[in-house]
Coordinates of C-alpha atoms in Angstrom, one line a residue:
Chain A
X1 CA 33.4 12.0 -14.5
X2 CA 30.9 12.1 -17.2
X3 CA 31.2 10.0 -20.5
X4 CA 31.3 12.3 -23.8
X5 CA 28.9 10.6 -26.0
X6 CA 29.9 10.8 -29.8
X7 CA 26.7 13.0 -31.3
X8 CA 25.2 10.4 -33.4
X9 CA 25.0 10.7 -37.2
X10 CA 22.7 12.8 -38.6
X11 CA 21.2 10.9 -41.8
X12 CA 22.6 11.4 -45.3
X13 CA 19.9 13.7 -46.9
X14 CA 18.1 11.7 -50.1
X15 CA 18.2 13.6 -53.2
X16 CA 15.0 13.8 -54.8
X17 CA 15.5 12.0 -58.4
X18 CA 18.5 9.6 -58.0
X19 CA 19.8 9.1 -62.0
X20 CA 22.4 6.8 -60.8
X21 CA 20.1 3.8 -60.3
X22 CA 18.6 4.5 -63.7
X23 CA 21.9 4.7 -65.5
X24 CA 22.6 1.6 -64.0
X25 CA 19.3 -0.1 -65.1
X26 CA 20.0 1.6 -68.5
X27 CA 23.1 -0.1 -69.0
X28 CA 21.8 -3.7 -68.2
X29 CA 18.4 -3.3 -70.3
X30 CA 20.0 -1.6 -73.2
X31 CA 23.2 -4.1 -73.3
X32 CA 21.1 -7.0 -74.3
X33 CA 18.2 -5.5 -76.3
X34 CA 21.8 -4.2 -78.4
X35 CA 23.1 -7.6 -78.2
X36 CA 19.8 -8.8 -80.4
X37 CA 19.4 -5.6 -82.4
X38 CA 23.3 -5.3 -83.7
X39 CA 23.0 -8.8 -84.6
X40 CA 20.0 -9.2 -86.1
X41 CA 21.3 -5.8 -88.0
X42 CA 24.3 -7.6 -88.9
X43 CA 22.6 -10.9 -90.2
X44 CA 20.4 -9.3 -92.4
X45 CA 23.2 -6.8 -94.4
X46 CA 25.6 -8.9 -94.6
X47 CA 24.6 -12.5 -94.8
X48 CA 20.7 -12.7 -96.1
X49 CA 20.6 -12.2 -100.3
X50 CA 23.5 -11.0 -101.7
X51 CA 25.4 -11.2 -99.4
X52 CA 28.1 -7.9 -98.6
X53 CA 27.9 -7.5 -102.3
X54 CA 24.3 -5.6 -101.9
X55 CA 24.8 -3.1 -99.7
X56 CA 24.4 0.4 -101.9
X57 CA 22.7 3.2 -101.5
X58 CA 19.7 1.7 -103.1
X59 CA 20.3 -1.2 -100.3
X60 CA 20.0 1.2 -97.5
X61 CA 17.1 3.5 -99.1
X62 CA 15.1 0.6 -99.5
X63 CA 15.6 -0.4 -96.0
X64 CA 14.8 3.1 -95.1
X65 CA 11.4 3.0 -96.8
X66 CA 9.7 0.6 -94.7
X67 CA 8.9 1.3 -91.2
X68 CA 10.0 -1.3 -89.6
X69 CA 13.4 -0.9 -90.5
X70 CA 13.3 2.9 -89.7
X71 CA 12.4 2.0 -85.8
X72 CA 14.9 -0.4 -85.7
X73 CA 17.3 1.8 -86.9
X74 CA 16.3 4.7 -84.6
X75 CA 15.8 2.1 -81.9
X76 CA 19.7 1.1 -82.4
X77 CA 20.7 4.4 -82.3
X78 CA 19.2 6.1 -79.7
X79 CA 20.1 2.9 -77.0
X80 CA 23.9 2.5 -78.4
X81 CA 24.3 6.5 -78.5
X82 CA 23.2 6.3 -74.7
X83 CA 24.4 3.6 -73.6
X84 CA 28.2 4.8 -74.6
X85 CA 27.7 7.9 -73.4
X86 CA 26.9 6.4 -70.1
X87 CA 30.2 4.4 -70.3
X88 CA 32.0 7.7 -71.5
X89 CA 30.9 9.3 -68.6
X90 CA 32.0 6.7 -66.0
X91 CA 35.3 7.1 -67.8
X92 CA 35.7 10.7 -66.9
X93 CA 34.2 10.6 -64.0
X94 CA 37.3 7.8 -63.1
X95 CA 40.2 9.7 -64.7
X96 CA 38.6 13.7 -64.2
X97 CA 39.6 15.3 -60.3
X98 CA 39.0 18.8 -60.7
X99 CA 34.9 19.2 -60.0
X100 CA 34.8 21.8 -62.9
X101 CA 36.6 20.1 -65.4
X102 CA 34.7 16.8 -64.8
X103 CA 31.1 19.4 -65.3
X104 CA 32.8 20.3 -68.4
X105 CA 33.2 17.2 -69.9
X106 CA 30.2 15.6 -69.0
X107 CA 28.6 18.6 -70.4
X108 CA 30.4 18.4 -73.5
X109 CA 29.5 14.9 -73.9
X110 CA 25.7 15.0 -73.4
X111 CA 25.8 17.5 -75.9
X112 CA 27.7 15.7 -78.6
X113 CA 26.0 12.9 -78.1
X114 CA 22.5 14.5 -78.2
X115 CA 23.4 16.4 -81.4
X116 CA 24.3 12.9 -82.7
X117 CA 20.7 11.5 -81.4
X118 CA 18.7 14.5 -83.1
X119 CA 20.7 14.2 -86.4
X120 CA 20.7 10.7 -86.8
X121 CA 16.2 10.4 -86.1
X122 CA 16.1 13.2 -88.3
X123 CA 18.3 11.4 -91.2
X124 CA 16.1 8.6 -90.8
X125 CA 13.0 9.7 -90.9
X126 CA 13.4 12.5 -93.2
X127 CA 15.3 10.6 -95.4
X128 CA 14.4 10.8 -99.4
X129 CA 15.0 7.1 -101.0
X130 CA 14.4 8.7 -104.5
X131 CA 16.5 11.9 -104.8
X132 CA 14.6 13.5 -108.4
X133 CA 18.5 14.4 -109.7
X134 CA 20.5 11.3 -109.1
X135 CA 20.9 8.3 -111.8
X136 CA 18.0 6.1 -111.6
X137 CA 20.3 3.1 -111.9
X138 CA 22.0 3.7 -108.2
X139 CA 18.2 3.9 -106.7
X140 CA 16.2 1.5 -105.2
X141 CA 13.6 -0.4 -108.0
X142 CA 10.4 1.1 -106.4
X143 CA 11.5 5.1 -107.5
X144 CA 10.2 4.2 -111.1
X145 CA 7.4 3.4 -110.3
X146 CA 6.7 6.5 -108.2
X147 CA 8.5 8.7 -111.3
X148 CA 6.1 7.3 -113.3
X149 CA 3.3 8.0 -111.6
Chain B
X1 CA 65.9 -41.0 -23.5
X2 CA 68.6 -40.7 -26.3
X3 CA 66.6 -41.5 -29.1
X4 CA 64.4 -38.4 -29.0
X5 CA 64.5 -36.9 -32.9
X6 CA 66.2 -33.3 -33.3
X7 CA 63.5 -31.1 -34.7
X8 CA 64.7 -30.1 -38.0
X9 CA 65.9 -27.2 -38.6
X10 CA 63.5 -24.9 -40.4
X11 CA 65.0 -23.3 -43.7
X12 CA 65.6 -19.3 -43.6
X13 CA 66.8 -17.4 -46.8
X14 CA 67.7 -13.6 -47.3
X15 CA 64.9 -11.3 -48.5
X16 CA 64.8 -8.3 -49.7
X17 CA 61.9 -5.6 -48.9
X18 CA 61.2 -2.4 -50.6
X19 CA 59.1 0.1 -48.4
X20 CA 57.6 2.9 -49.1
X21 CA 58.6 5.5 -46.4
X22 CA 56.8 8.9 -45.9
X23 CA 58.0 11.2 -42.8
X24 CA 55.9 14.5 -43.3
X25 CA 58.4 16.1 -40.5
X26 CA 61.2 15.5 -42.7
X27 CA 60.3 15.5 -46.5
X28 CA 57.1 16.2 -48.3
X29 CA 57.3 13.6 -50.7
X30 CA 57.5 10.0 -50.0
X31 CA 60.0 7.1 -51.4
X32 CA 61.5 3.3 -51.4
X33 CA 63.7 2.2 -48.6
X34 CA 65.2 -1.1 -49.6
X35 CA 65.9 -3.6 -46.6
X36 CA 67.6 -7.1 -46.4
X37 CA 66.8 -9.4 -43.9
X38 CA 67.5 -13.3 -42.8
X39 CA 63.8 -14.8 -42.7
X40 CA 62.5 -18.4 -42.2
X41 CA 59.8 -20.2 -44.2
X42 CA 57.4 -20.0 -41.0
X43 CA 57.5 -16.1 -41.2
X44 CA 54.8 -13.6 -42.4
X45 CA 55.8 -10.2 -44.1
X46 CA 54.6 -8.8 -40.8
X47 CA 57.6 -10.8 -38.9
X48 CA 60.2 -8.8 -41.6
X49 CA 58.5 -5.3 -40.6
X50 CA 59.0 -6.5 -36.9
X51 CA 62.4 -7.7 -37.8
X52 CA 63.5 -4.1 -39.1
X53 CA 61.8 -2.2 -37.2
X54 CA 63.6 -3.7 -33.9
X55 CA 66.7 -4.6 -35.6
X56 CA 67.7 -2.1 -38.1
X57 CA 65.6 1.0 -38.5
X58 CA 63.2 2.0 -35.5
X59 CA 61.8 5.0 -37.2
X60 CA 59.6 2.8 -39.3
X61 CA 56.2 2.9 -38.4
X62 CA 53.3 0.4 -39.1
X63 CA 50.1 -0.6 -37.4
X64 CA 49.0 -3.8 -35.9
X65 CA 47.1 -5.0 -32.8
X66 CA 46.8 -9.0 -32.6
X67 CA 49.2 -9.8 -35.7
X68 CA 46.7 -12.8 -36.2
X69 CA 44.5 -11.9 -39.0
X70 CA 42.0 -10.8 -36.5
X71 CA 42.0 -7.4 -35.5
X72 CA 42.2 -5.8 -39.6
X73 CA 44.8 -3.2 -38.2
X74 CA 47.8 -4.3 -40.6
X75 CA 46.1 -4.0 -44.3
X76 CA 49.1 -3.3 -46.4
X77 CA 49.7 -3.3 -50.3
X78 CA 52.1 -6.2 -50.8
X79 CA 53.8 -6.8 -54.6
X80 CA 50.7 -4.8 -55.3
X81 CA 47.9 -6.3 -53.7
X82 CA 46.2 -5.3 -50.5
X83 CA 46.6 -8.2 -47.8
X84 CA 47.1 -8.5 -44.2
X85 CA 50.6 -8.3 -43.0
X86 CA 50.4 -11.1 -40.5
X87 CA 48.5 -13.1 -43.1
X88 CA 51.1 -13.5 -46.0
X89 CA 54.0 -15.6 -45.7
X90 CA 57.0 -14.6 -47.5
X91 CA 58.0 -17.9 -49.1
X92 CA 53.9 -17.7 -51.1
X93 CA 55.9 -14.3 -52.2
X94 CA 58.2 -14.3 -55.1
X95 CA 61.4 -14.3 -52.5
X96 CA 64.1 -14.1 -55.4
X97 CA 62.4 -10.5 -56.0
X98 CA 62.0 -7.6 -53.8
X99 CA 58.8 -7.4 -51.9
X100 CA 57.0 -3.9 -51.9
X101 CA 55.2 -3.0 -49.0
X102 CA 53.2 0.2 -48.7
X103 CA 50.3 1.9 -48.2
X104 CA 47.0 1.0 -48.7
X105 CA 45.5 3.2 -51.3
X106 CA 42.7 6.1 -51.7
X107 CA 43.2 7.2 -48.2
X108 CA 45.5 10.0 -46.8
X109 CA 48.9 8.8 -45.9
X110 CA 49.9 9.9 -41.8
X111 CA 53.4 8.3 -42.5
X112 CA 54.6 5.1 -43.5
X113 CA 52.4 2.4 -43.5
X114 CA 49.9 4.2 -41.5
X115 CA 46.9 6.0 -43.2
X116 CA 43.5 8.5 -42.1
X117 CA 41.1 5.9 -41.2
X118 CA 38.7 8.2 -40.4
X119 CA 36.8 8.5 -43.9
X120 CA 36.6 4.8 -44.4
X121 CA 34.9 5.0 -40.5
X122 CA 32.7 7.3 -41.7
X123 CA 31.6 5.4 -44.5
X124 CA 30.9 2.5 -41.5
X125 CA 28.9 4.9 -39.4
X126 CA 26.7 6.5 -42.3
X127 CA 25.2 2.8 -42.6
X128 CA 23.9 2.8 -39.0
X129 CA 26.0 -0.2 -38.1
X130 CA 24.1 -1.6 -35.3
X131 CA 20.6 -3.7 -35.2
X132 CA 17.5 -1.6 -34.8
X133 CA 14.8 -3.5 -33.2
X134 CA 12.0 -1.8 -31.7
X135 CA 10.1 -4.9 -30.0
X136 CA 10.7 -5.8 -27.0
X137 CA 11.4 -9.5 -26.5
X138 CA 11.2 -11.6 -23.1
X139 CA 14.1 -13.2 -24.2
X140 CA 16.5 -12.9 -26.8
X141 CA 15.3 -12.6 -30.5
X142 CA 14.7 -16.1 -32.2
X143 CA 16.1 -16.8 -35.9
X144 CA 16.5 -20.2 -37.8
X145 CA 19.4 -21.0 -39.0
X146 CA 18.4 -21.1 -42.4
X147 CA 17.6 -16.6 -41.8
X148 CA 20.8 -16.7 -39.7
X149 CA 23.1 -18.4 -43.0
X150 CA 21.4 -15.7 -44.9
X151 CA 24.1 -13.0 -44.1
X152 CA 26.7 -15.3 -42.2
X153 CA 29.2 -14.2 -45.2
X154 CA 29.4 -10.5 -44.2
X155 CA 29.3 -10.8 -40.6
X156 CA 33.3 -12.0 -40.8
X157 CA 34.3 -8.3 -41.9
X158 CA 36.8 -7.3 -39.9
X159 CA 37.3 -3.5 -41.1
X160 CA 40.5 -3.4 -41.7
X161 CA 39.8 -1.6 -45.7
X162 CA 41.6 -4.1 -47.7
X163 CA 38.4 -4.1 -49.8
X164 CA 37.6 -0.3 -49.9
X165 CA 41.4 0.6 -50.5
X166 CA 41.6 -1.8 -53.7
X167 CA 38.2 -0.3 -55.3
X168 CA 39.7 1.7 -58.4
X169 CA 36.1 3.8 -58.0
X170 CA 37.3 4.5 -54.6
X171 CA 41.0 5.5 -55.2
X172 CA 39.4 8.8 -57.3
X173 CA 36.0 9.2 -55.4
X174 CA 36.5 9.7 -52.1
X175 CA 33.1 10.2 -51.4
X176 CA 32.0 6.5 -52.3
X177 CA 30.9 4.6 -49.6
X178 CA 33.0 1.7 -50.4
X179 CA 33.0 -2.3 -50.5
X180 CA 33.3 -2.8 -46.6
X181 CA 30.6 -0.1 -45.8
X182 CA 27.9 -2.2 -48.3
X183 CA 29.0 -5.0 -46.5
X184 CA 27.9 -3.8 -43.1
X185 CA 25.0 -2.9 -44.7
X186 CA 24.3 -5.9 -46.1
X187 CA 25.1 -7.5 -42.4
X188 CA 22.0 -5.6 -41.1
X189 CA 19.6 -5.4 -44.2
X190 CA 19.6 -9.6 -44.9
X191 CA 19.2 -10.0 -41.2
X192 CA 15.6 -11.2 -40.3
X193 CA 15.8 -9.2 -36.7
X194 CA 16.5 -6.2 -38.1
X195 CA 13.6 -3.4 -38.8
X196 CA 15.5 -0.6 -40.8
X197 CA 16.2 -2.5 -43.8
X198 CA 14.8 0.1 -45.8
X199 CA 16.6 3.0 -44.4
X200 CA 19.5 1.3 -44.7
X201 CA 18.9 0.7 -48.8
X202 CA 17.6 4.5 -48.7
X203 CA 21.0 5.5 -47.9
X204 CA 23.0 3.4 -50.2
X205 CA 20.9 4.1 -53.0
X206 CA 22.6 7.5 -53.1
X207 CA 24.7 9.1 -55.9
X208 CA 27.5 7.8 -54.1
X209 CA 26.3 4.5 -53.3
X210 CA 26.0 1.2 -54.8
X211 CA 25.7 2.0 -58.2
X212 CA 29.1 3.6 -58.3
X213 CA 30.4 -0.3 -57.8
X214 CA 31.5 -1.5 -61.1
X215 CA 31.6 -5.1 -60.5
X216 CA 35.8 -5.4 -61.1
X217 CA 35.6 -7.7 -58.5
X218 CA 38.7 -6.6 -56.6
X219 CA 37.3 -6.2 -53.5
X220 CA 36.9 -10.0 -53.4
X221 CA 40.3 -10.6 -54.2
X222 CA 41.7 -8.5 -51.4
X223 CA 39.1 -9.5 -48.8
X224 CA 41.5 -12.0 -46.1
X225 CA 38.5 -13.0 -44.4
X226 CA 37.3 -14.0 -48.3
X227 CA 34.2 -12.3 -48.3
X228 CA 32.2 -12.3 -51.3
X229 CA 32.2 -8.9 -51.0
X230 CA 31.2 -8.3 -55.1
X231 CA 27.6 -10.7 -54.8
X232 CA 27.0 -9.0 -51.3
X233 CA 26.9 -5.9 -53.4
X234 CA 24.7 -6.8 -56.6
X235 CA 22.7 -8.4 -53.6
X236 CA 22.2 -4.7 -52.1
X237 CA 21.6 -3.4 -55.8
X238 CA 19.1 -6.1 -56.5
X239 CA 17.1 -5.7 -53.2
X240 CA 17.1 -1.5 -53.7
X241 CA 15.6 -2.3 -57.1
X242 CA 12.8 -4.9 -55.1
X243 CA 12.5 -2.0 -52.4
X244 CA 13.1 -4.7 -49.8
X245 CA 15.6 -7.4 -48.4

């Protein structure tokens, strides 16, 4: 009598770009750089100067004048956007079981969150600290100076 | 000899034991069967199975080979956790309670206690369990202790899916390799006498692999052999990411 062999395995085929592993990656880079850039964010609204008593529009179009604060901004976004979509995903992909559904969703996210991503650069860097209409009071002190001018 | 001591008695107490009971001959849907039965403090939960089983209701069906914590066939879900039958004595249990016994989860029930193995095996095979080494020694392969303490941890798996069955990833995607099967891998990979190490992270860092683990650590919990089966994990993750051991 003659032993059936089990046929051995036949390898699990490798997909050619595997986003899991950067995902994952993502989520441990971004978390921290977050950690420091929410913060830091925080600090300087709320406790440096005035205090909570200074945020205004003129606050936030002053911030959004200098560069520095634009990339920050931008930088903040585009990491927390991602990096909750990521999250959001895992969620569905926990709580989804139809395949189709689960595609839809995950669609649907990406492309919230990547209208949110587009809007929000384009706020910032397109933003106009001195609108020529509004009430030179509520603007930030530099406007004058480019009025006058 | 007069004087010899009586052995004491040993204390027994009434428990009772909810089970879940699934017969796909007679219904398709499964549901608790309550039981009460006179136990000592020296019994395990798998004694009480025995103890219906043979006394009461002989169309109960559960699995175990050695009943010593050996053998991994009796995983079970006890008061909600996965644990080995033969491992769990019913006085650690809340005995002034029912005790729930069923099935382990995220695999498909046959009936009873007894679930398809056969994916959680399959998970095991895709990792090519088994040492490749192309050299051919004299004598037996040589490693220090110091390269042999490097995986001692996950060579006491004994397979018997406590770990893969309490993974909340697992219990919706089926398709997940699964704690135990990252911790045969990890077996081979960390082992210096081993020469597909890289193959071996090749297939776990798959869509499905190790980056589905989401570190809620209740593999380790469930574990009987008490596996770190979490760190052998992140230690599979963090050698994919070095592209070696």
């Amino acid at each position: 009598m003659s032993v059936q062999i089990e046929i051995p395995n036949s390898p699990r085929k490798q997909r050619v770009t595997n986003w899991e592993k950067y995902g994952w990656l993502y989520m441990r880079i971004s978390g921290p750089l977050l950690i420091v850039l929410i913060f830091t964010h925080v600090f300087v609204n709320l406790f440096t100067g005035e205090g909570i008593k200074q945020i205004d529009f003129a606050f936030v179009a002053g911030k959004w004048a200098d560069p520095f604060w634009q990339w920050w901004d931008v930088a903040m976004l585009w990491l927390a956007l991602i990096h909750g979509t990521l999250g959001m995903r895992t969620v569905i992909n926990d709580y989804t079981e139809k395949p189709k559904l689960r595609t839809a969703l995950v669609g649907t996210l990406w492309s919230v969150s990547g209208a949110l991503i587009l809007l929000g650069t384009l706020v910032v860097f397109t933003f106009d600290p001195c609108p020529p209409t509004s009430n030179p009071d509520l603007l930030p002190s530099f406007c004058e100076a480019i009025a006058s001018s | 000899m007069s004087d010899v001591k009586e052995i004491a008695e040993i204390p027994s107490f009434t428990v009772k034991l909810s089970i879940r009971r699934f017969d796909p001959e007679k219904s398709e849907e499964a549901s608790w069967q309550e039981y009460e039965v006179e136990m000592h403090a020296t019994d395990r939960v798998l004694d009480a199975l025995h103890k219906i089983k043979w006394e009461q209701d002989g169309s109960l069906t559960f699995r175990r080979s050695c009943a010593h914590g050996v053998c991994g066939s009796d995983a079970v879900r006890i008061n909600g956790r996965n644990r080995l039958a033969c491992k769990t004595l019913i006085k650690d249990l809340d005995i002034n309670s029912t005790i729930t016994v069923e099935p382990i989860k995220g695999l498909p029930v046959e009936k009873d206690l007894i679930v398809d193995m056969n994916p959680f095996y399959q998970a095991y095979k895709d990792i090519n369990p088994f040492l490749v080494a192309n050299d051919k020694p004299e004598k037996e392969r040589l490693q220090s202790p110091e390269d042999r303490a490097r995986y001692d941890d996950t060579t006491k798996c004994i397979l018997c899916a406590a770990c893969t069955t309490s993974c909340p990833v697992f219990w919706t995607d089926g398709q997940y390799f699964g704690p135990a099967a990252i911790v045969n891998a990890h077996r081979f990979i960390f082992d210096s006498r081993d020469e597909e190490a890289d193959v071996r992270l090749d297939i776990l860092n798959d869509k499905e692999g190790v980056w589905r683990c989401r570190t809620t650590f209740n593999c380790t919990e469930a574990c009987p052999r008490g596996i770190e089966v979490t760190k052998a994990i992140a230690e599979v993750k963090q050698a994919i990411l070095r592209g070696r051991p």
